[in-house]
mmCIF file of C-alpha atoms in Angstrom:
data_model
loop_
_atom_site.group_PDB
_atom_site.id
_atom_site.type_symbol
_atom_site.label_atom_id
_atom_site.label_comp_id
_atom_site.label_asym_id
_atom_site.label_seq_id
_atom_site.Cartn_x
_atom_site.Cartn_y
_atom_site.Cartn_z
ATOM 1 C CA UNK X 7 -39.697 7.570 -8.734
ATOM 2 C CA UNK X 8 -39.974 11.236 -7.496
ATOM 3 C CA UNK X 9 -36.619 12.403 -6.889
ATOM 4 C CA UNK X 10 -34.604 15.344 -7.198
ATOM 5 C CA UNK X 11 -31.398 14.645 -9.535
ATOM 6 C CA UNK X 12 -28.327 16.548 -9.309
ATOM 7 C CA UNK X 13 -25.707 16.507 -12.254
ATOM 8 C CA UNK X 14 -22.147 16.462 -11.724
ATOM 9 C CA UNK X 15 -21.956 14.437 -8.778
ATOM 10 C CA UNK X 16 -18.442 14.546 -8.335
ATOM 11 C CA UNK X 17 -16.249 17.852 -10.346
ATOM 12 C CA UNK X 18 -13.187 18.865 -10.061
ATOM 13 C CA UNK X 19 -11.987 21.946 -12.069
ATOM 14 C CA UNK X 20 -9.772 25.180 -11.729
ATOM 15 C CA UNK X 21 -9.966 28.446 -10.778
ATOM 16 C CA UNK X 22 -12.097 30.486 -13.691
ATOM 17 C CA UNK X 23 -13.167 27.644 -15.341
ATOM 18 C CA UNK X 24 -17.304 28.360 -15.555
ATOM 19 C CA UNK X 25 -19.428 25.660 -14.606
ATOM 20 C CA UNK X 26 -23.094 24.838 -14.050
ATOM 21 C CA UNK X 27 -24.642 22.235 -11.746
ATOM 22 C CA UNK X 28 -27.877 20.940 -13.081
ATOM 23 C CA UNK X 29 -31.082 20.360 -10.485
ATOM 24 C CA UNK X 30 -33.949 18.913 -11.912
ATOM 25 C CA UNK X 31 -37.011 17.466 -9.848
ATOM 26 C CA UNK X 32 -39.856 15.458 -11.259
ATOM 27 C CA UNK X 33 -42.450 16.176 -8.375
ATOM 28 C CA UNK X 34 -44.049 19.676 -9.695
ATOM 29 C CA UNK X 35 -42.708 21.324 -6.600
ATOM 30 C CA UNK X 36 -43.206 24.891 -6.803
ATOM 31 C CA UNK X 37 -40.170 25.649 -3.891
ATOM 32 C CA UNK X 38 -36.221 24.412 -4.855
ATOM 33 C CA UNK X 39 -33.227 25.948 -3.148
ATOM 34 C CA UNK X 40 -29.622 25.318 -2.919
ATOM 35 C CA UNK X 41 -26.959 24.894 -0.110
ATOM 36 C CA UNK X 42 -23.282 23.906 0.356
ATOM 37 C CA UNK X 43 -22.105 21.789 3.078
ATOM 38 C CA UNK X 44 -18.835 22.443 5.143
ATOM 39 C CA UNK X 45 -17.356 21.051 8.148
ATOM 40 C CA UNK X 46 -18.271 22.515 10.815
ATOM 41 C CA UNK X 47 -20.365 24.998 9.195
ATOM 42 C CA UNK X 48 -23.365 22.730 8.487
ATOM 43 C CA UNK X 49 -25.574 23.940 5.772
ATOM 44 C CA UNK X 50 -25.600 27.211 4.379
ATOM 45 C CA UNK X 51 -28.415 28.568 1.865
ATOM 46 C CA UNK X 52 -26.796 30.020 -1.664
ATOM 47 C CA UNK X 53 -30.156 30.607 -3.324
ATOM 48 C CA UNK X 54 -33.803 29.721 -3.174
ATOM 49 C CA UNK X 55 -36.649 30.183 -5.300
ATOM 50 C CA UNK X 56 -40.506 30.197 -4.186
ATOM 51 C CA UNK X 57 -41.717 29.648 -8.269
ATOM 52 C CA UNK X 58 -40.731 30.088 -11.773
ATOM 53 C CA UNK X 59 -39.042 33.595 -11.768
ATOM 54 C CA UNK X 60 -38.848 34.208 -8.683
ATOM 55 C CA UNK X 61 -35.648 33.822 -6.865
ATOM 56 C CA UNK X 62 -34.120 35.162 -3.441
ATOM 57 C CA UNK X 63 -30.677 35.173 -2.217
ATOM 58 C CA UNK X 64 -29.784 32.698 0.980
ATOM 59 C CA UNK X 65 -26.889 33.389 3.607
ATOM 60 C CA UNK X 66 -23.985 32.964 1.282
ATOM 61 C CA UNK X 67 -24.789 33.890 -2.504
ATOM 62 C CA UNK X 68 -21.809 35.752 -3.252
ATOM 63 C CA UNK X 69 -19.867 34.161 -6.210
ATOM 64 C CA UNK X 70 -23.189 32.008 -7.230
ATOM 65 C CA UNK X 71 -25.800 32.790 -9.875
ATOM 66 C CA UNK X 72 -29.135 30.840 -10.867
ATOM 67 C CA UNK X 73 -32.226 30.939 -12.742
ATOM 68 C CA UNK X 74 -35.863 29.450 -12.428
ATOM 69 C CA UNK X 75 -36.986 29.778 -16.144
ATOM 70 C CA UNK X 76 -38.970 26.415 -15.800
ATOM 71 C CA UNK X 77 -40.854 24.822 -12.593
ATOM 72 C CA UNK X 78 -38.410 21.250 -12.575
ATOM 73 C CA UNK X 79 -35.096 23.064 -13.383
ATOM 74 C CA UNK X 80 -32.789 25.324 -10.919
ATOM 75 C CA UNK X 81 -29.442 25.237 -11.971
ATOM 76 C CA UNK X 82 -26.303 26.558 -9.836
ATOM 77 C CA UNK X 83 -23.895 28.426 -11.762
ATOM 78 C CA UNK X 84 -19.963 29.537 -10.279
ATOM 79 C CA UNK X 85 -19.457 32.234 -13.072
ATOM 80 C CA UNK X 86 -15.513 32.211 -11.776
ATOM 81 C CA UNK X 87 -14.943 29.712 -9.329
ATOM 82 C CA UNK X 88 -12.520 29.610 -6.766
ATOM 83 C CA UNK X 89 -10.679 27.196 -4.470
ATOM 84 C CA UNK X 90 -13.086 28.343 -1.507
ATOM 85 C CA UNK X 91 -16.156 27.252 -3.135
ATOM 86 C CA UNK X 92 -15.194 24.053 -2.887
ATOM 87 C CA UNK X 93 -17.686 22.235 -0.956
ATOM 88 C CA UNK X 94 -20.361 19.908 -1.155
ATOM 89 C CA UNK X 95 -24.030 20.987 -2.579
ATOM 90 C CA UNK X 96 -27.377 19.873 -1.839
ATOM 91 C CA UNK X 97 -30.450 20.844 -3.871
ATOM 92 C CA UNK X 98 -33.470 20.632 -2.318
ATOM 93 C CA UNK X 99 -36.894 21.697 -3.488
ATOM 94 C CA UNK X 100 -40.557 21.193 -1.431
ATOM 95 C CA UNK X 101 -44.045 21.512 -3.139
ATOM 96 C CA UNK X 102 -44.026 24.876 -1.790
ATOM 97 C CA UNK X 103 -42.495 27.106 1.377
ATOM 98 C CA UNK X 104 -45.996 27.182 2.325
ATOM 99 C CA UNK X 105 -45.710 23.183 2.967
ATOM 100 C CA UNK X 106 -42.627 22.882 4.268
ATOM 101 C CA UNK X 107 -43.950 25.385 6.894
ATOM 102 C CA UNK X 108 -47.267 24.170 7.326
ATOM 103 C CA UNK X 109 -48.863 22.255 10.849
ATOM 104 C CA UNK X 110 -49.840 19.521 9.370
ATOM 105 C CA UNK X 111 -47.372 16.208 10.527
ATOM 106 C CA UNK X 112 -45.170 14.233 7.741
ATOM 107 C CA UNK X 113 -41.570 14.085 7.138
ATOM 108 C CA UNK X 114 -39.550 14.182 3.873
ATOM 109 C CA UNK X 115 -41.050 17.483 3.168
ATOM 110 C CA UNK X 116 -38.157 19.126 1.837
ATOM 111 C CA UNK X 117 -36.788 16.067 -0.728
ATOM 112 C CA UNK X 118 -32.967 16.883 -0.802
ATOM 113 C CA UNK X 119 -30.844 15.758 -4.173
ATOM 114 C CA UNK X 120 -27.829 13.490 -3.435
ATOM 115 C CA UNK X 121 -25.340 15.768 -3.343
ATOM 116 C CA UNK X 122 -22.635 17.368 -5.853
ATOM 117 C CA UNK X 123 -18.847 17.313 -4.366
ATOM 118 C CA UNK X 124 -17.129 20.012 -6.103
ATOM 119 C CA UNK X 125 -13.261 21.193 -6.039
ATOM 120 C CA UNK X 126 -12.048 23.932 -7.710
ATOM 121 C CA UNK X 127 -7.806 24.293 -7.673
ATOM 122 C CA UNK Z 8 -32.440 38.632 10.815
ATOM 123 C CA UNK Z 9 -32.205 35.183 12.101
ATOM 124 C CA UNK Z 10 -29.542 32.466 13.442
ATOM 125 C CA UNK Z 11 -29.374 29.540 14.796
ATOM 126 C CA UNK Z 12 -26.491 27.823 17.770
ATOM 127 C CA UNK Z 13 -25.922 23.803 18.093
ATOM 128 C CA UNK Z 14 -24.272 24.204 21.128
ATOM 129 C CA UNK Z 15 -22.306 21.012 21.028
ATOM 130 C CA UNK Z 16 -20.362 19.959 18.057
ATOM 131 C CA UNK Z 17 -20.322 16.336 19.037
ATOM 132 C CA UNK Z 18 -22.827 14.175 21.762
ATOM 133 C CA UNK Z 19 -22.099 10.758 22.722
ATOM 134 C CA UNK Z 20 -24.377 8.308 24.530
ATOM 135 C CA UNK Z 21 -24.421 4.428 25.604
ATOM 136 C CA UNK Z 22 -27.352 2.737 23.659
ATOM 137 C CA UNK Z 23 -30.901 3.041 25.978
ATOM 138 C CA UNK Z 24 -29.361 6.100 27.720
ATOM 139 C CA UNK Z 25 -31.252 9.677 26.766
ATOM 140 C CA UNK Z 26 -30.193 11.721 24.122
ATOM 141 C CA UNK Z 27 -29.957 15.743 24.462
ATOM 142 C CA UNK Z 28 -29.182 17.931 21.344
ATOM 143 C CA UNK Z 29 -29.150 21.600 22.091
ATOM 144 C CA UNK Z 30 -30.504 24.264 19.662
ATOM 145 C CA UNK Z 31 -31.137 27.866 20.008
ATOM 146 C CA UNK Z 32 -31.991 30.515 17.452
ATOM 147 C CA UNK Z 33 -32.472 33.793 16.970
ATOM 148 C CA UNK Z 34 -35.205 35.648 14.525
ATOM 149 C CA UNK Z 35 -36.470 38.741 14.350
ATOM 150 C CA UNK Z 36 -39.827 37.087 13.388
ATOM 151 C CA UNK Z 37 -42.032 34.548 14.919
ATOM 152 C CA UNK Z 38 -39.820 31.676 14.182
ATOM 153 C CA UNK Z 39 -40.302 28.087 12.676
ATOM 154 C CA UNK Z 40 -38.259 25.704 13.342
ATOM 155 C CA UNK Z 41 -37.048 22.211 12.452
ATOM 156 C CA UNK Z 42 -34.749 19.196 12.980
ATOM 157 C CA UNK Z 43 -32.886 17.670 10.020
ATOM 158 C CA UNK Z 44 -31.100 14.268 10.106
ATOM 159 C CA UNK Z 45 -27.951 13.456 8.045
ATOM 160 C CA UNK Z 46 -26.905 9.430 8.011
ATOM 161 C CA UNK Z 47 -23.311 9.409 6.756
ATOM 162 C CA UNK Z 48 -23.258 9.308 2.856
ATOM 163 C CA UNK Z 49 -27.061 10.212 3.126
ATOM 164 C CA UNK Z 50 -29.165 13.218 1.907
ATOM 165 C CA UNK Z 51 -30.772 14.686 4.934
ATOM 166 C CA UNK Z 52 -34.132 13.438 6.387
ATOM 167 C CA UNK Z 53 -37.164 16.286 8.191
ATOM 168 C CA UNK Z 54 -37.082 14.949 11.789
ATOM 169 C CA UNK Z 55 -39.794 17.427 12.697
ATOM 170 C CA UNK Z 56 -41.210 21.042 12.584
ATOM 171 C CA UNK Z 57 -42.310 23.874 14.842
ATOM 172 C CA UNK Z 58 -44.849 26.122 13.293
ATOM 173 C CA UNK Z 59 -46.567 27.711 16.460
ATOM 174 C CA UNK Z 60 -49.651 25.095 16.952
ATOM 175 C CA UNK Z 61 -48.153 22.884 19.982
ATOM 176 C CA UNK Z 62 -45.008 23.774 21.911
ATOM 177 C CA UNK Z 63 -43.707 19.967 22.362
ATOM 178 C CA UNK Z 64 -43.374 18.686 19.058
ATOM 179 C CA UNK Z 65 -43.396 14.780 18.407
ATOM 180 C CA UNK Z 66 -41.223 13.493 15.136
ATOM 181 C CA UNK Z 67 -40.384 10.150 13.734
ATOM 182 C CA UNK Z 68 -37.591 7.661 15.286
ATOM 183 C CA UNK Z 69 -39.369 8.705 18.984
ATOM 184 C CA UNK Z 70 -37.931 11.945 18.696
ATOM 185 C CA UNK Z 71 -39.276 14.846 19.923
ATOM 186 C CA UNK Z 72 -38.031 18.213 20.701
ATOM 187 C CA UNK Z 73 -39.896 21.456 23.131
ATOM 188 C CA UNK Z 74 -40.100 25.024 21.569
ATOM 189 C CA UNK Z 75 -39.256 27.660 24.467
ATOM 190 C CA UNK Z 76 -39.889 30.997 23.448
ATOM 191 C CA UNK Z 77 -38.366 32.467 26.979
ATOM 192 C CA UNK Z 78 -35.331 30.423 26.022
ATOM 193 C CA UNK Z 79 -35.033 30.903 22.450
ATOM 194 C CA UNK Z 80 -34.492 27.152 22.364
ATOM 195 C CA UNK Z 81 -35.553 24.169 20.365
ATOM 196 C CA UNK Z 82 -34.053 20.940 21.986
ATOM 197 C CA UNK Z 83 -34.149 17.603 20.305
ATOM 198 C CA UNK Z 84 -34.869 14.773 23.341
ATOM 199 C CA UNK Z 85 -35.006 10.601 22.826
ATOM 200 C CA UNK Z 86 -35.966 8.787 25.634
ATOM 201 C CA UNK Z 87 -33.763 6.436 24.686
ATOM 202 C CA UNK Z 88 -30.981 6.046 22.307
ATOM 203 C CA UNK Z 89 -30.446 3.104 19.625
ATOM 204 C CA UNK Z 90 -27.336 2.472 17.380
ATOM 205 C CA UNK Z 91 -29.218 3.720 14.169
ATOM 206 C CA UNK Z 92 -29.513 6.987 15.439
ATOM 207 C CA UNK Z 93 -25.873 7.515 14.737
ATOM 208 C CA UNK Z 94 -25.453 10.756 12.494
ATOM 209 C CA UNK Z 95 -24.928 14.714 12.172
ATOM 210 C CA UNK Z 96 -28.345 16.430 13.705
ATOM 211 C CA UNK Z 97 -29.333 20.179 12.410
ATOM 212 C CA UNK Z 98 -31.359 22.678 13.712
ATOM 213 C CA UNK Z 99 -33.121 25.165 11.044
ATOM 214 C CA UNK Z 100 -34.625 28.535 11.675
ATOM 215 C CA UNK Z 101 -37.286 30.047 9.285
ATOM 216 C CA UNK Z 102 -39.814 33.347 9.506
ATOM 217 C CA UNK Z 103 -43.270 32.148 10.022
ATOM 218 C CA UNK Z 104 -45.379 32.963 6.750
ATOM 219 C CA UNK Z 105 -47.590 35.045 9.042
ATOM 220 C CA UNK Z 106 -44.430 37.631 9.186
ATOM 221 C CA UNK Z 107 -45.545 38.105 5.148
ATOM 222 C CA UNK Z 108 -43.344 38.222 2.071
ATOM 223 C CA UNK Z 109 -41.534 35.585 0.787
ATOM 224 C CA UNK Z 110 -38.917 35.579 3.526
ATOM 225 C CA UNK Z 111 -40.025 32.453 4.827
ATOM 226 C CA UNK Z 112 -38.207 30.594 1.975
ATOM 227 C CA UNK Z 113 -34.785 31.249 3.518
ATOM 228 C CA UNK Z 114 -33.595 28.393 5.645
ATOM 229 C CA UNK Z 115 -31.278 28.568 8.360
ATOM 230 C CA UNK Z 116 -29.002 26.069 9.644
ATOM 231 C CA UNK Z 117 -27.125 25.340 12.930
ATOM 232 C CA UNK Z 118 -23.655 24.181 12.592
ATOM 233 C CA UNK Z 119 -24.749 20.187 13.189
ATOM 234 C CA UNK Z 120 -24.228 18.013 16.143
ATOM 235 C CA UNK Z 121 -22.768 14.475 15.523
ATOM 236 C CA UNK Z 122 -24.620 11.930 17.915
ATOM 237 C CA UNK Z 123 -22.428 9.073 18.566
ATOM 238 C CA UNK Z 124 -24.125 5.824 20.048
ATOM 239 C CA UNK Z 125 -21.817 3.381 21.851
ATOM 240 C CA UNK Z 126 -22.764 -0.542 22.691
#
């Protein structure tokens, strides 16, 4: 099934404590990105990248690290965490920007991941 | 630069009455632009896009929504509302890939608008 898995799901952890969220997608999509979810904010962009290597910063980066070293992988990474990145992430990736943008008519171009609820006390 | 307004937090309408979710954006580029669907407990869902072929813009669900460049708006219309439509709406800004780079990767997104549908 083509799907875009994201690892924890559910995390709580404290201030400091490094952690990694996994993304991994199985569709040989060239575009992946990551946002958090807040109320009332809606999403905001962290990172995305267009291909392997190649990564650009979103709206709200700071505090956030990741790294495209293969096409299926784009893992987030909170060096330090703290309690205000607790939020709820999305990865999403696309077979490129280039589709996602492109005239032609279909939905479900940008494939999100299920979501990763993080608190950090 | 680019941003995008919802201007209402939260719509409500009576089942078979019109739905109107308000969007307008900002971009220092030629903008595209796109509705996104969230069903509670759901990942989100591509409504439709704006990429500068037609102005009025037909998605899935009999949605549709009019790009306005004199308004800087992107409005999401239904004709007529059913229960499943229930869920948080948002409106995304991108550059065009004509504006060049790799810009066009960054997504913007409006704040979301919750659609309630009553009976």
């Amino acid at each position: 099934e083509a799907q875009v898995t994201q690892n924890p799901r559910y995390l709580i952890t404290v201030t400091g404590k490094k952690l990694t969220v996994t993304c991994s997608q199985n569709m040989n999509h060239e575009y992946m990105s990551w946002y958090r979810q807040d109320p009332g904010l809606g999403l905001r962009q962290i990172y995305y990248s267009m291909n392997v290597e190649v990564t650009d910063k979103g709206d709200v980066p700071e505090g956030y690290k990741v790294s495209r070293k293969e096409k299926r992988n784009f893992p987030l990474i909170l060096e330090s965490p703290s309690p205000n990145q607790t939020s709820l992430y999305f990865c999403a990736s696309s077979l490129s920007a280039g589709n996602f943008l492109s005239s032609s008519s279909g939905a479900n171009v940008l494939t999100f991941g299920a979501g990763s609820r993080l608190t950090v006390l | 630069a680019q941003s995008v307004t919802q201007l209402d937090s939260h719509v409500s309408v009576s089942e078979g009455t019109p739905v109107l979710l308000r969007c307008n954006y900002s971009s220092s580029y030629s903008p595209s632009l796109f509705w996104y669907v969230q069903h509670p407990n759901k990942g989100l869902q591509l409504l439709l896009k704006y990429t500068s072929a037609a102005t009025l813009v037909k998605g899935i669900n009999g949605f549709e929504a009019e790009f306005k460049k004199s308004e800087t708006s992107f409005h999401l219309t239904k004709p007529s509302a059913h229960m499943s439509d229930a869920a948080e709406y948002f409106c995304v800004v991108s550059v065009h890939p004509n504006a060049g780079g790799t810009s066009y990767g960054k997504l913007t997104f409006g704040q979301g608008t919750i659609l309630t549908v009553h009976p």
